[in-house]
Amino acid sequence: NSATTLAPALESFFTLEIQRERSKNIMISNYYRSPNSDSTAFLTKLESMLSNLHKHRNKVVIMAGNSNINLLDYGKATQCTEFVDKLNEFGFAPLISRPTCITDHSATLIDPRTLR
């Protein structure tokens, strides 16, 4: 007998669209990056998703997820700066600017919400 162990996804991306009759449609995208996964590969996949979402200019787009990249490190950590700059490049503005995960010894913003 051999057991198969499924490893958790290192990254995942999901988008759905809510169609509305009298208002702009809303697209909601969700993403997750495992803390130990390659941030460069994640940013490449994120850019592809953002490029696809960019085609939907006439819709409200909300992005929410867990990047495991601390946005409070903007300007200090390369992966954070690249992540935020990529979101800005495609017109996404952050909705949260304060820590979302607070413990006795740290405060981080790793699960941003953005809107375009």
JSON list of C-alpha atoms in Angstrom, two decimals:
[
{"chain": "A", "resi": 1, "resn": "ASN", "atom": "CA", "xyz": [0.00, 0.00, 0.00]},
{"chain": "A", "resi": 2, "resn": "SER", "atom": "CA", "xyz": [1.24, 3.43, -0.86]},
{"chain": "A", "resi": 3, "resn": "ALA", "atom": "CA", "xyz": [-0.35, 6.66, 0.22]},
{"chain": "A", "resi": 4, "resn": "THR", "atom": "CA", "xyz": [-0.34, 9.74, -1.93]},
{"chain": "A", "resi": 5, "resn": "THR", "atom": "CA", "xyz": [0.14, 13.04, -0.19]},
{"chain": "A", "resi": 6, "resn": "LEU", "atom": "CA", "xyz": [-1.19, 16.06, -2.00]},
{"chain": "A", "resi": 7, "resn": "ALA", "atom": "CA", "xyz": [0.91, 19.15, -1.50]},
{"chain": "A", "resi": 8, "resn": "PRO", "atom": "CA", "xyz": [-1.02, 22.37, -0.95]},
{"chain": "A", "resi": 9, "resn": "ALA", "atom": "CA", "xyz": [-1.09, 24.75, -3.89]},
{"chain": "A", "resi": 10, "resn": "LEU", "atom": "CA", "xyz": [1.78, 27.21, -3.76]},
{"chain": "A", "resi": 11, "resn": "GLU", "atom": "CA", "xyz": [-0.22, 29.75, -5.73]},
{"chain": "A", "resi": 12, "resn": "SER", "atom": "CA", "xyz": [-3.81, 30.03, -6.84]},
{"chain": "A", "resi": 13, "resn": "PHE", "atom": "CA", "xyz": [-5.80, 32.56, -8.81]},
{"chain": "A", "resi": 14, "resn": "PHE", "atom": "CA", "xyz": [-9.56, 32.74, -9.28]},
{"chain": "A", "resi": 15, "resn": "THR", "atom": "CA", "xyz": [-11.86, 35.33, -10.88]},
{"chain": "A", "resi": 16, "resn": "LEU", "atom": "CA", "xyz": [-15.64, 35.53, -11.06]},
{"chain": "A", "resi": 17, "resn": "GLU", "atom": "CA", "xyz": [-17.97, 38.06, -12.65]},
{"chain": "A", "resi": 18, "resn": "ILE", "atom": "CA", "xyz": [-21.24, 39.35, -11.24]},
{"chain": "A", "resi": 19, "resn": "GLN", "atom": "CA", "xyz": [-23.51, 40.52, -14.02]},
{"chain": "A", "resi": 20, "resn": "ARG", "atom": "CA", "xyz": [-25.81, 43.43, -13.26]},
{"chain": "A", "resi": 21, "resn": "GLU", "atom": "CA", "xyz": [-28.54, 44.84, -15.49]},
{"chain": "A", "resi": 22, "resn": "ARG", "atom": "CA", "xyz": [-28.46, 48.53, -14.58]},
{"chain": "A", "resi": 23, "resn": "SER", "atom": "CA", "xyz": [-24.88, 49.00, -13.40]},
{"chain": "A", "resi": 24, "resn": "LYS", "atom": "CA", "xyz": [-21.38, 48.02, -14.37]},
{"chain": "A", "resi": 25, "resn": "ASN", "atom": "CA", "xyz": [-20.59, 44.35, -13.92]},
{"chain": "A", "resi": 26, "resn": "ILE", "atom": "CA", "xyz": [-18.29, 43.50, -11.02]},
{"chain": "A", "resi": 27, "resn": "MET", "atom": "CA", "xyz": [-15.32, 41.18, -11.32]},
{"chain": "A", "resi": 28, "resn": "ILE", "atom": "CA", "xyz": [-13.84, 39.76, -8.13]},
{"chain": "A", "resi": 29, "resn": "SER", "atom": "CA", "xyz": [-10.39, 38.19, -8.28]},
{"chain": "A", "resi": 30, "resn": "ASN", "atom": "CA", "xyz": [-8.80, 36.23, -5.51]},
{"chain": "A", "resi": 31, "resn": "TYR", "atom": "CA", "xyz": [-5.21, 35.07, -5.22]},
{"chain": "A", "resi": 32, "resn": "TYR", "atom": "CA", "xyz": [-3.04, 33.19, -2.76]},
{"chain": "A", "resi": 33, "resn": "ARG", "atom": "CA", "xyz": [0.74, 32.78, -2.51]},
{"chain": "A", "resi": 34, "resn": "SER", "atom": "CA", "xyz": [2.21, 30.31, -0.06]},
{"chain": "A", "resi": 35, "resn": "PRO", "atom": "CA", "xyz": [4.79, 31.95, 2.24]},
{"chain": "A", "resi": 36, "resn": "ASN", "atom": "CA", "xyz": [7.52, 29.63, 0.94]},
{"chain": "A", "resi": 37, "resn": "SER", "atom": "CA", "xyz": [6.77, 29.87, -2.77]},
{"chain": "A", "resi": 38, "resn": "ASP", "atom": "CA", "xyz": [8.87, 31.79, -5.28]},
{"chain": "A", "resi": 39, "resn": "SER", "atom": "CA", "xyz": [7.73, 35.42, -5.27]},
{"chain": "A", "resi": 40, "resn": "THR", "atom": "CA", "xyz": [9.14, 36.00, -8.77]},
{"chain": "A", "resi": 41, "resn": "ALA", "atom": "CA", "xyz": [6.97, 33.24, -10.24]},
{"chain": "A", "resi": 42, "resn": "PHE", "atom": "CA", "xyz": [3.97, 34.62, -8.33]},
{"chain": "A", "resi": 43, "resn": "LEU", "atom": "CA", "xyz": [4.55, 38.13, -9.68]},
{"chain": "A", "resi": 44, "resn": "THR", "atom": "CA", "xyz": [4.77, 36.74, -13.23]},
{"chain": "A", "resi": 45, "resn": "LYS", "atom": "CA", "xyz": [1.44, 34.95, -12.84]},
{"chain": "A", "resi": 46, "resn": "LEU", "atom": "CA", "xyz": [-0.08, 38.00, -11.17]},
{"chain": "A", "resi": 47, "resn": "GLU", "atom": "CA", "xyz": [0.99, 40.17, -14.10]},
{"chain": "A", "resi": 48, "resn": "SER", "atom": "CA", "xyz": [-0.73, 37.78, -16.49]},
{"chain": "A", "resi": 49, "resn": "MET", "atom": "CA", "xyz": [-3.93, 37.92, -14.42]},
{"chain": "A", "resi": 50, "resn": "LEU", "atom": "CA", "xyz": [-3.75, 41.73, -14.25]},
{"chain": "A", "resi": 51, "resn": "SER", "atom": "CA", "xyz": [-3.25, 41.90, -18.00]},
{"chain": "A", "resi": 52, "resn": "ASN", "atom": "CA", "xyz": [-6.39, 39.81, -18.54]},
{"chain": "A", "resi": 53, "resn": "LEU", "atom": "CA", "xyz": [-8.37, 41.94, -16.11]},
{"chain": "A", "resi": 54, "resn": "HIS", "atom": "CA", "xyz": [-7.12, 45.09, -17.82]},
{"chain": "A", "resi": 55, "resn": "LYS", "atom": "CA", "xyz": [-9.19, 44.10, -20.89]},
{"chain": "A", "resi": 56, "resn": "HIS", "atom": "CA", "xyz": [-12.35, 44.64, -18.82]},
{"chain": "A", "resi": 57, "resn": "ARG", "atom": "CA", "xyz": [-12.10, 48.42, -18.56]},
{"chain": "A", "resi": 58, "resn": "ASN", "atom": "CA", "xyz": [-15.88, 48.91, -18.39]},
{"chain": "A", "resi": 59, "resn": "LYS", "atom": "CA", "xyz": [-16.23, 46.80, -15.23]},
{"chain": "A", "resi": 60, "resn": "VAL", "atom": "CA", "xyz": [-15.53, 47.33, -11.56]},
{"chain": "A", "resi": 61, "resn": "VAL", "atom": "CA", "xyz": [-12.69, 45.02, -10.53]},
{"chain": "A", "resi": 62, "resn": "ILE", "atom": "CA", "xyz": [-11.99, 44.07, -6.93]},
{"chain": "A", "resi": 63, "resn": "MET", "atom": "CA", "xyz": [-8.91, 42.07, -6.01]},
{"chain": "A", "resi": 64, "resn": "ALA", "atom": "CA", "xyz": [-8.51, 40.37, -2.67]},
{"chain": "A", "resi": 65, "resn": "GLY", "atom": "CA", "xyz": [-6.07, 37.78, -1.53]},
{"chain": "A", "resi": 66, "resn": "ASN", "atom": "CA", "xyz": [-3.13, 36.74, 0.53]},
{"chain": "A", "resi": 67, "resn": "SER", "atom": "CA", "xyz": [0.19, 37.46, -1.11]},
{"chain": "A", "resi": 68, "resn": "ASN", "atom": "CA", "xyz": [2.27, 36.74, 1.98]},
{"chain": "A", "resi": 69, "resn": "ILE", "atom": "CA", "xyz": [4.15, 39.86, 0.95]},
{"chain": "A", "resi": 70, "resn": "ASN", "atom": "CA", "xyz": [4.06, 42.54, 3.64]},
{"chain": "A", "resi": 71, "resn": "LEU", "atom": "CA", "xyz": [2.86, 45.75, 1.99]},
{"chain": "A", "resi": 72, "resn": "LEU", "atom": "CA", "xyz": [4.18, 47.73, 4.95]},
{"chain": "A", "resi": 73, "resn": "ASP", "atom": "CA", "xyz": [7.65, 46.97, 3.54]},
{"chain": "A", "resi": 74, "resn": "TYR", "atom": "CA", "xyz": [7.06, 49.07, 0.40]},
{"chain": "A", "resi": 75, "resn": "GLY", "atom": "CA", "xyz": [10.30, 50.77, -0.58]},
{"chain": "A", "resi": 76, "resn": "LYS", "atom": "CA", "xyz": [12.31, 48.52, 1.76]},
{"chain": "A", "resi": 77, "resn": "ALA", "atom": "CA", "xyz": [11.77, 45.03, 0.28]},
{"chain": "A", "resi": 78, "resn": "THR", "atom": "CA", "xyz": [12.11, 44.41, -3.44]},
{"chain": "A", "resi": 79, "resn": "GLN", "atom": "CA", "xyz": [9.33, 41.82, -3.72]},
{"chain": "A", "resi": 80, "resn": "CYS", "atom": "CA", "xyz": [6.91, 44.16, -1.94]},
{"chain": "A", "resi": 81, "resn": "THR", "atom": "CA", "xyz": [7.82, 47.16, -4.07]},
{"chain": "A", "resi": 82, "resn": "GLU", "atom": "CA", "xyz": [7.47, 45.10, -7.27]},
{"chain": "A", "resi": 83, "resn": "PHE", "atom": "CA", "xyz": [4.08, 43.74, -6.11]},
{"chain": "A", "resi": 84, "resn": "VAL", "atom": "CA", "xyz": [2.62, 47.17, -5.29]},
{"chain": "A", "resi": 85, "resn": "ASP", "atom": "CA", "xyz": [4.09, 48.78, -8.40]},
{"chain": "A", "resi": 86, "resn": "LYS", "atom": "CA", "xyz": [2.58, 46.02, -10.57]},
{"chain": "A", "resi": 87, "resn": "LEU", "atom": "CA", "xyz": [-0.87, 46.62, -9.05]},
{"chain": "A", "resi": 88, "resn": "ASN", "atom": "CA", "xyz": [-0.51, 50.38, -9.58]},
{"chain": "A", "resi": 89, "resn": "GLU", "atom": "CA", "xyz": [0.65, 49.88, -13.18]},
{"chain": "A", "resi": 90, "resn": "PHE", "atom": "CA", "xyz": [-2.70, 48.25, -13.95]},
{"chain": "A", "resi": 91, "resn": "GLY", "atom": "CA", "xyz": [-4.72, 50.93, -12.14]},
{"chain": "A", "resi": 92, "resn": "PHE", "atom": "CA", "xyz": [-5.41, 49.18, -8.83]},
{"chain": "A", "resi": 93, "resn": "ALA", "atom": "CA", "xyz": [-5.51, 51.27, -5.68]},
{"chain": "A", "resi": 94, "resn": "PRO", "atom": "CA", "xyz": [-5.20, 49.77, -2.19]},
{"chain": "A", "resi": 95, "resn": "LEU", "atom": "CA", "xyz": [-8.26, 49.89, 0.06]},
{"chain": "A", "resi": 96, "resn": "ILE", "atom": "CA", "xyz": [-6.33, 48.95, 3.22]},
{"chain": "A", "resi": 97, "resn": "SER", "atom": "CA", "xyz": [-3.20, 50.74, 4.42]},
{"chain": "A", "resi": 98, "resn": "ARG", "atom": "CA", "xyz": [-2.89, 49.49, 7.99]},
{"chain": "A", "resi": 99, "resn": "PRO", "atom": "CA", "xyz": [-1.80, 46.12, 9.40]},
{"chain": "A", "resi": 100, "resn": "THR", "atom": "CA", "xyz": [-4.31, 43.29, 9.04]},
{"chain": "A", "resi": 101, "resn": "CYS", "atom": "CA", "xyz": [-2.36, 40.70, 11.02]},
{"chain": "A", "resi": 102, "resn": "ILE", "atom": "CA", "xyz": [-1.27, 41.90, 14.44]},
{"chain": "A", "resi": 103, "resn": "THR", "atom": "CA", "xyz": [0.48, 39.78, 17.08]},
{"chain": "A", "resi": 104, "resn": "ASP", "atom": "CA", "xyz": [2.39, 40.60, 20.25]},
{"chain": "A", "resi": 105, "resn": "HIS", "atom": "CA", "xyz": [5.62, 40.82, 18.25]},
{"chain": "A", "resi": 106, "resn": "SER", "atom": "CA", "xyz": [4.64, 41.92, 14.72]},
{"chain": "A", "resi": 107, "resn": "ALA", "atom": "CA", "xyz": [2.16, 43.76, 12.53]},
{"chain": "A", "resi": 108, "resn": "THR", "atom": "CA", "xyz": [1.84, 42.99, 8.81]},
{"chain": "A", "resi": 109, "resn": "LEU", "atom": "CA", "xyz": [-0.35, 43.75, 5.82]},
{"chain": "A", "resi": 110, "resn": "ILE", "atom": "CA", "xyz": [-0.15, 40.54, 3.78]},
{"chain": "A", "resi": 111, "resn": "ASP", "atom": "CA", "xyz": [-3.74, 40.30, 2.57]},
{"chain": "A", "resi": 112, "resn": "PRO", "atom": "CA", "xyz": [-4.44, 43.51, 0.65]},
{"chain": "A", "resi": 113, "resn": "ARG", "atom": "CA", "xyz": [-7.70, 44.55, -1.01]},
{"chain": "A", "resi": 114, "resn": "THR", "atom": "CA", "xyz": [-7.50, 46.65, -4.14]},
{"chain": "A", "resi": 115, "resn": "LEU", "atom": "CA", "xyz": [-10.03, 48.30, -6.44]},
{"chain": "A", "resi": 116, "resn": "ARG", "atom": "CA", "xyz": [-10.00, 49.51, -10.02]}
]
